[in-house]
Amino acid sequence: MENLNGLRISSLDEEEEVEEFAMDDDDDDDDDDDDEEEEEFATLGFVEKPKTRWSLLRHLFPSKAGGVPAWLDPVHLPSGKSCVCDICGEPLQFVLQVYAPIEKEYAFHRMLFVFMCSSMNCLLRDQHEQWKRHPEKPSRSVKIFRSQLARSNPFYSSEPPRNDGSDKPSGTGAELCTWCGTWKGDKLCSGCRTARYCSEKHQVMHWRSGHKIDCQRLSISSQSSDCPNKSGTTSANLQKVVSKTLWPEYEMIIENGSELSTEMIEDKACTNSLVTNDKVDGTMKSLLDNFEGDDDKKCWASFQDRIAKDPEQVLRYCRNGRAKPLWPMSSGQPSKADIPKCNYCGGPLCFEFQILPQLLYYFNVNDDVDSLDWATIVAYTCEASCEEGVAYKEEYAWVQLSSPSAIVP
């Protein structure tokens, strides 16, 4: 298990240490105020270009951002309306995935996937939806899926991978969309009978981008060769015809946070924002003093102070029942009542990780008025990590958007 690369959040030994640390905090904590934030160890995620061409393949259980997902269960993928933005109906785009197994037999392998619509207009409308407390049919543009497998499963060896390029998965996966490489390609091109699509829109986009010319050539090629293989392609050239709108692909690596502290900020306006015991930089202190009376700006400055210790972090992970997100702003935070129950077991959801806006920089998102933007995306997952239901269980995302009042001039 120690050989698994990428963002391996918790080995069994690591989980035991974290749990023991949390228990020690309980014993020493004399303050029973549930509203106060407890300082918890956070695992930080950073992105870098893949070191090898095979390091992000699914049988190596990678944590990654951008590109296409490395599905854990490669066969029983999300389908239907789960794959599309509930607001505009467009197929969702892959953001990142986190490999986060837990100490349960049925979750020996456990992966969390984040998808979202690339339209800022949809994200703004998503805001209105998340404030509708537990609607029967929520309309979201950000979706999170959890998949987990036992150690003995049909897709992977029970032995840890060697990570030398020789590892192979057990069996093949579902045929994916030729255009996006993300969702199941259950629609076949009627011309070449080779290209597959998850939606009519992706078929049209592929046609306009060059498949109109390639279709006849591929049709002739497929007639002179075997039927399409199980990956849905018969030509290496076809695999190169991929959407140019996917976000750049990165491998995610981890480090322990360097900003850990046992002190809580005494600012009543932003009880979720923590500062360290280190001497505060004079410039930052002066900046904080100027923000008296403006809760969002003060919270943003404290957030920036924490993030500045590891400025390239794109993800903060802490699956602990007591952990809370590091909120960039005091406004726009959910109450406990705003977080729904698990759709599958009815149990409570807990904070597991949050995505920071630094990821937008690595995705080369333009800094325009109508460009995609967020302050943080927070993932709440089933506290029990239940095994009921489908192979990919939809969890809950809370999006906090940046606002003019939160931006330091």
Tab-separated table of C-alpha atoms in Angstrom:
chain	number	residue	atom	x	y	z
A	1	MET	CA	0.000	0.000	0.000
A	2	GLU	CA	2.888	2.385	0.704
A	3	ASN	CA	3.896	2.102	-2.936
A	4	LEU	CA	0.764	3.772	-4.253
A	5	ASN	CA	1.809	7.080	-5.742
A	6	GLY	CA	-0.094	10.299	-6.271
A	7	LEU	CA	-2.220	11.891	-3.597
A	8	ARG	CA	-2.558	8.959	-1.247
A	9	ILE	CA	-4.456	10.654	1.546
A	10	SER	CA	-4.480	7.978	4.193
A	11	SER	CA	-2.691	4.722	4.657
A	12	LEU	CA	-3.865	2.641	7.593
A	13	ASP	CA	-0.930	3.723	9.737
A	14	GLU	CA	-1.420	7.384	8.855
A	15	GLU	CA	-5.122	7.254	9.691
A	16	GLU	CA	-4.413	5.751	13.096
A	17	GLU	CA	-1.950	8.553	13.849
A	18	VAL	CA	-4.395	11.258	12.827
A	19	GLU	CA	-7.200	9.703	14.854
A	20	GLU	CA	-4.969	9.404	17.907
A	21	PHE	CA	-3.927	13.049	17.548
A	22	ALA	CA	-7.584	14.119	17.361
A	23	MET	CA	-8.397	12.120	20.501
A	24	ASP	CA	-5.567	13.806	22.366
A	25	ASP	CA	-7.006	17.179	21.374
A	26	ASP	CA	-10.370	16.138	22.790
A	27	ASP	CA	-8.817	15.274	26.128
A	28	ASP	CA	-6.963	18.578	26.391
A	29	ASP	CA	-9.739	20.808	25.117
A	30	ASP	CA	-11.713	22.419	27.894
A	31	ASP	CA	-13.830	24.515	25.588
A	32	ASP	CA	-17.103	22.834	24.592
A	33	ASP	CA	-18.294	25.590	22.274
A	34	ASP	CA	-19.324	23.746	19.096
A	35	ASP	CA	-19.135	26.937	17.050
A	36	GLU	CA	-15.406	27.352	17.581
A	37	GLU	CA	-13.150	25.934	14.931
A	38	GLU	CA	-10.686	23.243	15.927
A	39	GLU	CA	-7.244	23.327	14.336
A	40	GLU	CA	-6.737	20.144	12.365
A	41	PHE	CA	-3.857	18.834	10.296
A	42	ALA	CA	-4.506	19.425	6.602
A	43	THR	CA	-2.914	17.549	3.750
A	44	LEU	CA	-2.133	19.938	0.925
A	45	GLY	CA	-2.369	19.060	-2.757
A	46	PHE	CA	-0.056	20.575	-5.374
A	47	VAL	CA	0.018	19.983	-9.112
A	48	GLU	CA	2.885	19.301	-11.465
A	49	LYS	CA	3.242	17.879	-14.946
A	50	PRO	CA	3.275	14.049	-14.999
A	51	LYS	CA	6.760	12.580	-14.680
A	52	THR	CA	5.979	9.634	-16.950
A	53	ARG	CA	3.398	8.845	-19.646
A	54	TRP	CA	1.946	6.019	-17.545
A	55	SER	CA	1.852	7.570	-14.063
A	56	LEU	CA	-1.772	8.739	-14.380
A	57	LEU	CA	-3.273	5.472	-15.622
A	58	ARG	CA	-6.221	4.207	-13.595
A	59	HIS	CA	-4.559	1.046	-12.276
A	60	LEU	CA	-1.993	3.215	-10.473
A	61	PHE	CA	-4.786	4.969	-8.539
A	62	PRO	CA	-3.588	8.500	-9.306
A	63	SER	CA	-4.726	11.763	-7.851
A	64	LYS	CA	-4.797	14.231	-10.701
A	65	ALA	CA	-6.292	17.443	-12.045
A	66	GLY	CA	-7.411	18.298	-15.560
A	67	GLY	CA	-7.373	16.143	-18.657
A	68	VAL	CA	-9.655	13.119	-18.365
A	69	PRO	CA	-10.592	11.108	-15.277
A	70	ALA	CA	-8.886	7.832	-14.406
A	71	TRP	CA	-12.083	6.044	-13.423
A	72	LEU	CA	-11.747	3.694	-10.450
A	73	ASP	CA	-14.615	1.465	-11.533
A	74	PRO	CA	-14.018	1.590	-15.299
A	75	VAL	CA	-17.291	-0.084	-16.256
A	76	HIS	CA	-20.216	1.260	-14.220
A	77	LEU	CA	-19.714	4.959	-14.926
A	78	PRO	CA	-22.169	7.737	-14.057
A	79	SER	CA	-24.758	8.073	-16.792
A	80	GLY	CA	-27.796	10.053	-17.869
A	81	LYS	CA	-28.374	13.378	-16.147
A	82	SER	CA	-25.527	12.723	-13.715
A	83	CYS	CA	-23.072	13.550	-16.519
A	84	VAL	CA	-24.491	16.935	-17.504
A	85	CYS	CA	-24.915	20.380	-16.033
A	86	ASP	CA	-28.427	20.532	-14.619
A	87	ILE	CA	-28.684	24.168	-15.705
A	88	CYS	CA	-27.536	24.235	-19.351
A	89	GLY	CA	-27.561	20.508	-20.134
A	90	GLU	CA	-23.968	20.434	-21.410
A	91	PRO	CA	-21.666	17.524	-20.437
A	92	LEU	CA	-19.677	18.356	-17.314
A	93	GLN	CA	-15.922	18.815	-17.510
A	94	PHE	CA	-13.452	16.931	-15.321
A	95	VAL	CA	-11.785	19.043	-12.623
A	96	LEU	CA	-9.839	16.660	-10.392
A	97	GLN	CA	-9.844	13.367	-8.533
A	98	VAL	CA	-8.508	12.443	-5.108
A	99	TYR	CA	-7.432	8.947	-4.093
A	100	ALA	CA	-8.556	8.685	-0.476
A	101	PRO	CA	-8.990	5.129	0.835
A	102	ILE	CA	-10.253	4.580	4.357
A	103	GLU	CA	-10.011	1.809	6.914
A	104	LYS	CA	-13.002	-0.157	5.710
A	105	GLU	CA	-12.903	-3.451	3.866
A	106	TYR	CA	-15.224	-2.297	1.102
A	107	ALA	CA	-13.301	0.981	0.623
A	108	PHE	CA	-9.757	-0.368	0.313
A	109	HIS	CA	-9.662	1.704	-2.871
A	110	ARG	CA	-11.635	4.934	-2.701
A	111	MET	CA	-11.671	7.803	-5.173
A	112	LEU	CA	-13.493	11.130	-5.251
A	113	PHE	CA	-14.152	12.865	-8.575
A	114	VAL	CA	-15.106	16.514	-9.147
A	115	PHE	CA	-16.790	17.738	-12.338
A	116	MET	CA	-18.210	21.118	-13.242
A	117	CYS	CA	-19.673	23.149	-16.067
A	118	SER	CA	-17.176	25.589	-17.558
A	119	SER	CA	-19.823	28.321	-17.797
A	120	MET	CA	-19.656	31.049	-15.159
A	121	ASN	CA	-23.302	31.849	-15.824
A	122	CYS	CA	-24.209	28.321	-14.752
A	123	LEU	CA	-22.060	28.613	-11.636
A	124	LEU	CA	-23.863	31.829	-10.701
A	125	ARG	CA	-27.216	30.098	-11.085
A	126	ASP	CA	-25.828	27.177	-9.125
A	127	GLN	CA	-25.471	29.601	-6.216
A	128	HIS	CA	-29.201	30.177	-6.107
A	129	GLU	CA	-29.795	26.426	-6.127
A	130	GLN	CA	-27.481	25.599	-3.237
A	131	TRP	CA	-29.279	28.110	-1.020
A	132	LYS	CA	-32.563	26.307	-1.675
A	133	ARG	CA	-32.417	24.040	1.326
A	134	HIS	CA	-32.734	20.402	0.202
A	135	PRO	CA	-34.843	20.801	-2.987
A	136	GLU	CA	-36.377	17.626	-4.390
A	137	LYS	CA	-34.570	18.042	-7.703
A	138	PRO	CA	-31.481	20.214	-7.194
A	139	SER	CA	-30.008	21.846	-10.288
A	140	ARG	CA	-26.239	21.924	-9.938
A	141	SER	CA	-23.315	22.791	-12.188
A	142	VAL	CA	-20.738	21.238	-9.829
A	143	LYS	CA	-20.936	17.533	-9.002
A	144	ILE	CA	-18.842	15.192	-6.876
A	145	PHE	CA	-18.831	11.414	-7.183
A	146	ARG	CA	-17.441	8.806	-4.783
A	147	SER	CA	-16.361	5.349	-5.928
A	148	GLN	CA	-14.862	2.613	-3.776
A	149	LEU	CA	-13.745	-0.987	-4.159
A	150	ALA	CA	-12.644	-3.813	-1.901
A	151	ARG	CA	-9.077	-5.056	-2.168
A	152	SER	CA	-10.340	-8.090	-4.046
A	153	ASN	CA	-12.235	-6.754	-7.052
A	154	PRO	CA	-12.682	-7.522	-10.784
A	155	PHE	CA	-10.572	-4.605	-11.998
A	156	TYR	CA	-7.234	-4.575	-10.153
A	157	SER	CA	-4.693	-6.903	-8.611
A	158	SER	CA	-4.794	-7.269	-4.843
A	159	GLU	CA	-1.047	-6.599	-4.831
A	160	PRO	CA	0.281	-3.002	-4.874
A	161	PRO	CA	1.465	-1.723	-8.264
A	162	ARG	CA	5.179	-1.741	-9.072
A	163	ASN	CA	5.089	1.757	-10.577
A	164	ASP	CA	7.722	0.920	-13.162
A	165	GLY	CA	5.544	1.076	-16.258
A	166	SER	CA	4.853	-2.655	-16.323
A	167	ASP	CA	1.576	-2.601	-14.347
A	168	LYS	CA	-1.556	-3.609	-16.207
A	169	PRO	CA	-5.234	-3.398	-15.212
A	170	SER	CA	-7.405	-6.495	-15.048
A	171	GLY	CA	-9.737	-6.258	-18.020
A	172	THR	CA	-10.966	-3.297	-20.039
A	173	GLY	CA	-13.268	-0.450	-19.216
A	174	ALA	CA	-16.309	1.102	-20.805
A	175	GLU	CA	-15.985	2.667	-24.243
A	176	LEU	CA	-15.554	6.401	-23.765
A	177	CYS	CA	-16.569	9.453	-25.755
A	178	THR	CA	-14.085	10.087	-28.565
A	179	TRP	CA	-14.402	13.838	-28.125
A	180	CYS	CA	-14.127	14.379	-24.363
A	181	GLY	CA	-12.660	11.032	-23.237
A	182	THR	CA	-14.636	11.445	-20.022
A	183	TRP	CA	-18.120	9.960	-20.190
A	184	LYS	CA	-19.389	6.685	-21.577
A	185	GLY	CA	-19.582	6.738	-25.385
A	186	ASP	CA	-22.905	5.017	-25.884
A	187	LYS	CA	-23.675	6.795	-29.185
A	188	LEU	CA	-21.906	5.490	-32.293
A	189	CYS	CA	-21.039	7.509	-35.393
A	190	SER	CA	-23.350	6.216	-38.134
A	191	GLY	CA	-20.706	6.885	-40.797
A	192	CYS	CA	-17.460	5.277	-39.669
A	193	ARG	CA	-19.050	3.156	-36.920
A	194	THR	CA	-15.877	3.826	-34.940
A	195	ALA	CA	-16.142	7.173	-33.145
A	196	ARG	CA	-18.258	7.170	-30.006
A	197	TYR	CA	-19.932	10.018	-28.179
A	198	CYS	CA	-21.522	10.766	-24.830
A	199	SER	CA	-23.839	13.381	-26.308
A	200	GLU	CA	-25.096	14.832	-29.552
A	201	LYS	CA	-23.215	18.064	-28.870
A	202	HIS	CA	-19.868	16.292	-28.690
A	203	GLN	CA	-20.646	14.489	-31.918
A	204	VAL	CA	-21.357	17.828	-33.618
A	205	MET	CA	-18.197	19.412	-32.165
A	206	HIS	CA	-16.083	16.487	-33.340
A	207	TRP	CA	-17.645	16.620	-36.798
A	208	ARG	CA	-16.920	20.328	-37.158
A	209	SER	CA	-13.361	19.952	-35.866
A	210	GLY	CA	-12.321	17.522	-38.580
A	211	HIS	CA	-14.177	14.255	-38.235
A	212	LYS	CA	-16.246	15.249	-41.269
A	213	ILE	CA	-13.099	14.648	-43.339
A	214	ASP	CA	-11.769	11.721	-41.324
A	215	CYS	CA	-15.055	9.828	-41.150
A	216	GLN	CA	-14.874	8.427	-44.692
A	217	ARG	CA	-11.220	7.446	-44.300
A	218	LEU	CA	-11.932	5.718	-40.996
A	219	SER	CA	-14.922	3.980	-42.520
A	220	ILE	CA	-12.728	2.505	-45.262
A	221	SER	CA	-10.050	1.623	-42.719
A	222	SER	CA	-12.505	-0.152	-40.421
A	223	GLN	CA	-13.866	-2.191	-43.338
A	224	SER	CA	-10.385	-3.435	-44.164
A	225	SER	CA	-9.547	-4.327	-40.571
A	226	ASP	CA	-11.173	-5.917	-37.582
A	227	CYS	CA	-14.236	-4.462	-35.879
A	228	PRO	CA	-13.661	-1.648	-33.394
A	229	ASN	CA	-11.804	-2.806	-30.330
A	230	LYS	CA	-13.077	-2.527	-26.808
A	231	SER	CA	-11.646	0.928	-26.361
A	232	GLY	CA	-13.899	2.140	-29.151
A	233	THR	CA	-11.075	2.999	-31.560
A	234	THR	CA	-9.271	1.234	-34.384
A	235	SER	CA	-6.837	3.932	-35.343
A	236	ALA	CA	-4.112	5.738	-33.454
A	237	ASN	CA	-5.034	8.805	-35.487
A	238	LEU	CA	-8.538	8.770	-34.021
A	239	GLN	CA	-7.140	8.871	-30.498
A	240	LYS	CA	-5.398	12.149	-31.367
A	241	VAL	CA	-8.713	13.804	-32.250
A	242	VAL	CA	-9.520	15.055	-28.765
A	243	SER	CA	-11.307	18.127	-27.485
A	244	LYS	CA	-9.040	21.133	-27.183
A	245	THR	CA	-11.183	22.592	-24.403
A	246	LEU	CA	-10.125	20.100	-21.716
A	247	TRP	CA	-8.175	21.666	-18.892
A	248	PRO	CA	-4.430	20.879	-18.850
A	249	GLU	CA	-3.563	17.602	-17.153
A	250	TYR	CA	-1.497	17.478	-13.969
A	251	GLU	CA	-0.377	14.946	-11.441
A	252	MET	CA	-1.247	15.835	-7.862
A	253	ILE	CA	1.347	15.483	-5.142
A	254	ILE	CA	0.976	15.997	-1.414
A	255	GLU	CA	2.730	17.686	1.456
A	256	ASN	CA	1.724	18.273	5.037
A	257	GLY	CA	0.629	21.834	5.752
A	258	SER	CA	3.353	24.068	7.188
A	259	GLU	CA	0.921	26.524	8.717
A	260	LEU	CA	-0.269	24.275	11.564
A	261	SER	CA	-1.036	25.996	14.825
A	262	THR	CA	-2.700	25.321	18.148
A	263	GLU	CA	-4.040	28.844	18.488
A	264	MET	CA	-7.437	29.992	17.253
A	265	ILE	CA	-8.017	33.458	15.919
A	266	GLU	CA	-9.984	35.634	18.338
A	267	ASP	CA	-11.672	37.578	15.586
A	268	LYS	CA	-15.411	37.099	16.251
A	269	ALA	CA	-16.269	38.212	12.729
A	270	CYS	CA	-14.542	35.225	11.159
A	271	THR	CA	-14.242	32.343	13.596
A	272	ASN	CA	-13.295	29.926	10.796
A	273	SER	CA	-10.137	31.809	9.864
A	274	LEU	CA	-7.015	30.689	11.710
A	275	VAL	CA	-3.613	32.311	12.103
A	276	THR	CA	-0.339	30.819	13.258
A	277	ASN	CA	1.834	31.562	16.249
A	278	ASP	CA	4.512	32.866	13.928
A	279	LYS	CA	5.242	36.551	14.002
A	280	VAL	CA	2.794	38.277	11.681
A	281	ASP	CA	4.364	40.160	8.832
A	282	GLY	CA	4.176	43.915	9.414
A	283	THR	CA	2.524	44.571	6.088
A	284	MET	CA	-0.146	41.941	6.704
A	285	LYS	CA	-0.796	43.251	10.216
A	286	SER	CA	-1.247	46.759	8.876
A	287	LEU	CA	-3.558	45.401	6.191
A	288	LEU	CA	-5.661	43.561	8.764
A	289	ASP	CA	-5.923	46.709	10.892
A	290	ASN	CA	-7.325	48.570	7.905
A	291	PHE	CA	-10.081	45.992	7.528
A	292	GLU	CA	-11.765	46.703	10.853
A	293	GLY	CA	-15.512	46.617	10.325
A	294	ASP	CA	-15.442	44.670	7.065
A	295	ASP	CA	-15.938	40.980	7.859
A	296	ASP	CA	-15.316	39.635	4.359
A	297	LYS	CA	-12.109	41.604	3.813
A	298	LYS	CA	-10.747	40.607	7.202
A	299	CYS	CA	-11.600	36.970	6.548
A	300	TRP	CA	-10.032	37.147	3.094
A	301	ALA	CA	-6.828	38.629	4.529
A	302	SER	CA	-6.612	35.863	7.138
A	303	PHE	CA	-7.265	33.292	4.427
A	304	GLN	CA	-4.500	34.793	2.306
A	305	ASP	CA	-2.172	34.763	5.294
A	306	ARG	CA	-2.725	31.026	5.740
A	307	ILE	CA	-2.456	30.213	2.057
A	308	ALA	CA	0.676	32.336	1.617
A	309	LYS	CA	2.678	29.794	3.615
A	310	ASP	CA	2.149	27.303	0.760
A	311	PRO	CA	0.973	29.593	-2.052
A	312	GLU	CA	0.843	26.953	-4.801
A	313	GLN	CA	-1.561	24.628	-3.001
A	314	VAL	CA	-4.704	23.824	-4.957
A	315	LEU	CA	-6.373	21.439	-2.502
A	316	ARG	CA	-6.729	21.059	1.272
A	317	TYR	CA	-7.766	17.662	2.604
A	318	CYS	CA	-8.824	16.675	6.117
A	319	ARG	CA	-11.402	13.905	6.536
A	320	ASN	CA	-12.093	14.296	10.218
A	321	GLY	CA	-15.487	14.736	11.832
A	322	ARG	CA	-14.259	17.867	13.609
A	323	ALA	CA	-12.508	19.475	10.645
A	324	LYS	CA	-13.962	22.483	8.860
A	325	PRO	CA	-13.023	24.245	5.628
A	326	LEU	CA	-10.756	27.267	5.551
A	327	TRP	CA	-13.295	29.806	4.316
A	328	PRO	CA	-12.053	32.749	2.231
A	329	MET	CA	-15.026	34.872	3.326
A	330	SER	CA	-17.296	35.108	6.339
A	331	SER	CA	-20.389	35.477	4.160
A	332	GLY	CA	-21.662	32.630	2.019
A	333	GLN	CA	-20.791	29.892	4.506
A	334	PRO	CA	-23.352	27.102	4.968
A	335	SER	CA	-24.962	26.292	8.275
A	336	LYS	CA	-25.262	22.690	9.427
A	337	ALA	CA	-28.868	22.734	8.237
A	338	ASP	CA	-27.726	23.690	4.712
A	339	ILE	CA	-25.746	20.468	4.312
A	340	PRO	CA	-28.085	17.626	3.283
A	341	LYS	CA	-27.997	14.010	4.401
A	342	CYS	CA	-26.446	11.230	2.325
A	343	ASN	CA	-28.669	10.356	-0.629
A	344	TYR	CA	-28.004	6.648	-0.141
A	345	CYS	CA	-27.857	5.804	3.579
A	346	GLY	CA	-29.490	8.901	5.053
A	347	GLY	CA	-26.517	9.514	7.318
A	348	PRO	CA	-24.687	12.823	7.874
A	349	LEU	CA	-22.176	14.318	5.472
A	350	CYS	CA	-18.821	15.641	6.648
A	351	PHE	CA	-16.221	17.986	5.212
A	352	GLU	CA	-13.507	16.086	3.335
A	353	PHE	CA	-11.610	18.511	1.116
A	354	GLN	CA	-11.737	21.881	-0.574
A	355	ILE	CA	-10.462	23.159	-3.917
A	356	LEU	CA	-8.723	26.536	-3.949
A	357	PRO	CA	-8.886	29.157	-6.716
A	358	GLN	CA	-5.172	28.683	-7.491
A	359	LEU	CA	-6.231	25.746	-9.659
A	360	LEU	CA	-7.732	28.209	-12.144
A	361	TYR	CA	-4.245	29.563	-12.809
A	362	TYR	CA	-2.939	26.114	-13.721
A	363	PHE	CA	-5.999	25.583	-15.922
A	364	ASN	CA	-5.096	28.773	-17.841
A	365	VAL	CA	-8.501	30.303	-17.147
A	366	ASN	CA	-8.597	33.920	-18.287
A	367	ASP	CA	-9.088	36.650	-15.726
A	368	ASP	CA	-12.083	38.131	-17.533
A	369	VAL	CA	-15.368	39.337	-16.106
A	370	ASP	CA	-17.303	36.344	-17.427
A	371	SER	CA	-14.557	33.738	-16.883
A	372	LEU	CA	-14.964	30.849	-14.466
A	373	ASP	CA	-14.039	31.844	-10.920
A	374	TRP	CA	-14.596	30.720	-7.348
A	375	ALA	CA	-13.313	31.439	-3.856
A	376	THR	CA	-13.447	27.786	-2.822
A	377	ILE	CA	-15.291	24.568	-3.683
A	378	VAL	CA	-15.939	22.422	-0.611
A	379	ALA	CA	-16.662	18.691	-0.802
A	380	TYR	CA	-18.956	17.120	1.784
A	381	THR	CA	-19.099	13.320	1.679
A	382	CYS	CA	-20.924	10.571	3.524
A	383	GLU	CA	-19.404	10.314	6.988
A	384	ALA	CA	-19.806	6.528	6.899
A	385	SER	CA	-18.633	6.322	3.265
A	386	CYS	CA	-21.563	3.974	2.803
A	387	GLU	CA	-21.567	1.175	0.258
A	388	GLU	CA	-25.272	1.308	-0.602
A	389	GLY	CA	-26.417	2.245	-4.081
A	390	VAL	CA	-24.641	2.721	-7.379
A	391	ALA	CA	-20.941	2.403	-8.195
A	392	TYR	CA	-20.553	6.204	-8.334
A	393	LYS	CA	-22.422	7.934	-5.526
A	394	GLU	CA	-23.067	11.634	-5.868
A	395	GLU	CA	-21.844	13.663	-2.906
A	396	TYR	CA	-22.391	17.341	-2.107
A	397	ALA	CA	-20.483	20.434	-3.234
A	398	TRP	CA	-20.744	23.850	-1.619
A	399	VAL	CA	-19.341	26.664	-3.762
A	400	GLN	CA	-18.317	29.981	-2.280
A	401	LEU	CA	-17.851	32.634	-4.941
A	402	SER	CA	-15.520	35.578	-4.643
A	403	SER	CA	-17.154	38.975	-4.380
A	404	PRO	CA	-15.908	42.531	-4.802
A	405	SER	CA	-16.067	43.069	-1.022
A	406	ALA	CA	-13.722	40.113	-0.476
A	407	ILE	CA	-11.012	41.276	-2.845
A	408	VAL	CA	-8.171	43.167	-1.228
A	409	PRO	CA	-7.379	46.290	-3.277
